[in-house]
Coordinates of C-alpha atoms in Angstrom, one line a residue:
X76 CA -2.5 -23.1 -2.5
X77 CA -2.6 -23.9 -6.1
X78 CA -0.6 -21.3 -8.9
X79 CA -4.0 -20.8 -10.0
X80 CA -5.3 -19.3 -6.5
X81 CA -1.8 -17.0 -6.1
X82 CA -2.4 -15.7 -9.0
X83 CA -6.6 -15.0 -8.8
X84 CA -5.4 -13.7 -5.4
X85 CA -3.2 -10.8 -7.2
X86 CA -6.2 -10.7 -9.3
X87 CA -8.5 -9.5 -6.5
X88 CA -6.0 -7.1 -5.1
X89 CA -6.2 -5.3 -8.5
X90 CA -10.0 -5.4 -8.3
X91 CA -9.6 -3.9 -4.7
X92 CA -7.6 -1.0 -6.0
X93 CA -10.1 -0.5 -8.2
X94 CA -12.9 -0.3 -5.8
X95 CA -10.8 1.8 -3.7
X96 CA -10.1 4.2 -6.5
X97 CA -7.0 4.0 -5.7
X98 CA -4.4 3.9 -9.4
X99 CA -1.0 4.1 -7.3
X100 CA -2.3 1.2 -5.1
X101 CA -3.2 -1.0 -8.5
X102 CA 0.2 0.0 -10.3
X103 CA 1.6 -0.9 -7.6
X104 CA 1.3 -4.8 -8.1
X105 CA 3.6 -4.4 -10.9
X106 CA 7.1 -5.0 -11.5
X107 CA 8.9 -1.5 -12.3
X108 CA 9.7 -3.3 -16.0
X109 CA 6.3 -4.6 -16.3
X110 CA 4.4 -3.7 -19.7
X111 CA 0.2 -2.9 -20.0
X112 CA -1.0 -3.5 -24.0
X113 CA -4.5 -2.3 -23.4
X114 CA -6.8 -2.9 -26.8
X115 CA -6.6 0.0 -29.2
X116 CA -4.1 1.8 -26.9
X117 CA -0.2 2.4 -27.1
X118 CA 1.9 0.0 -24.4
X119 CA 2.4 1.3 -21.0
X120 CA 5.9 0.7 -20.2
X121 CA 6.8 0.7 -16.2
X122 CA 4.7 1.2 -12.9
X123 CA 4.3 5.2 -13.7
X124 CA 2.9 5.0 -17.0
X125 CA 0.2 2.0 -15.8
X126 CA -0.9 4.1 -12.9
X127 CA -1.1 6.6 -15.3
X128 CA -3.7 4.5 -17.3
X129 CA -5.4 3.3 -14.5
X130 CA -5.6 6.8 -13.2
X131 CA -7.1 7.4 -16.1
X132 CA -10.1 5.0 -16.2
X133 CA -10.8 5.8 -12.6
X134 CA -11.6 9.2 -14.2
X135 CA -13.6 8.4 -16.7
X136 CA -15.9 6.4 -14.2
X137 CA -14.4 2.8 -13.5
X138 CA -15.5 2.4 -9.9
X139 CA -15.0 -1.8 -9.4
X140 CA -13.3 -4.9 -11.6
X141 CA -13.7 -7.9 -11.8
X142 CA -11.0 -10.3 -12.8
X143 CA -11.5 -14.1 -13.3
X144 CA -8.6 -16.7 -13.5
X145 CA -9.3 -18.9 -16.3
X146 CA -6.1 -20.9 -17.3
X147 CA -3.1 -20.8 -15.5
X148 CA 0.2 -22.6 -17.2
X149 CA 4.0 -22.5 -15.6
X150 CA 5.4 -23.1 -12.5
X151 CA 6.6 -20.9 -9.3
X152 CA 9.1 -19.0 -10.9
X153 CA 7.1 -18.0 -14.4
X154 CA 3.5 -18.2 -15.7
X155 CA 1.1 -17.6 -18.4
X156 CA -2.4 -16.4 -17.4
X157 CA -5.7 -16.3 -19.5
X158 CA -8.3 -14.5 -18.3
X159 CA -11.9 -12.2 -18.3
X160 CA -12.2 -8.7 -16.5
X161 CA -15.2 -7.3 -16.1
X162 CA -15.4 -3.4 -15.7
X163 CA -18.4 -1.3 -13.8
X164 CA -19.6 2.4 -13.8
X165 CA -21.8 3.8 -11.1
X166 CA -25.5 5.0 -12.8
X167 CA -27.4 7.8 -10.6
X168 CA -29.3 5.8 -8.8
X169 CA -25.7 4.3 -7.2
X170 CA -26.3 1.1 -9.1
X171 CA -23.5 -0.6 -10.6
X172 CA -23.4 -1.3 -14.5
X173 CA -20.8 -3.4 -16.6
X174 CA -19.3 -0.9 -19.2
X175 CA -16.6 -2.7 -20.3
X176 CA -15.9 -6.7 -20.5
X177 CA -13.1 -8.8 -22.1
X178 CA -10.6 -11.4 -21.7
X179 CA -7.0 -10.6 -20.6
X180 CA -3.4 -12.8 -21.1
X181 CA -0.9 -12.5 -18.4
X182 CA 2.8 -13.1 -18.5
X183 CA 3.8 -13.6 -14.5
X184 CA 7.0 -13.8 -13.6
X185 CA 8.6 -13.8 -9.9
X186 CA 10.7 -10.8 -8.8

């Protein structure tokens, strides 16, 4: 399996927290030290604070993400990630809408 495919694998397990509604699960996948720089948003230092945030956008509605590995640079021990999430409400009618999209940068490293 190519770097690129580990790392659109973690992808997808954040997008399955995400459909699970599940913040501790998503937090979870990241290192205690790890950092979360959301636009227009302070920076969530540590696993607490970024279930915190994703706890938070469960709240307001998130139900499912989608997270597509663009560009992948770095090797088995560190990488640099370039990205687009996609983020999706529920409407009445249980229909799924995209509320949110954007592209993401990830700095991986191996704990």
């Amino acid at each position: 399996m190519s770097l690129k495919d580990e790392i659109q694998r973690a992808q997808n397990l954040l997008a399955e927290a995400f459909g699970a509604r599940d913040a501790s699960r998503a937090a979870a996948l990241y290192s205690d030290d790890a950092c979360l720089m959301a636009d227009g948003m302070p920076t969530f230092h540590g696993r607490d604070a970024i279930g915190g945030f994703f706890g938070g956008a469960i709240e307001q509605g998130i139900v499912a993400a989608r997270f597509t590995t663009q560009e992948v640079d770095g090797d088995d021990e560190q990488a640099l990630e370039i990205g687009r999430y996609e983020l999706f409400a529920s409407l009445p009618n249980g229909e799924r809408t995209c509320v949110d999209d954007g592209r993401y940068f990830v700095a991986w490293r191996k704990v």
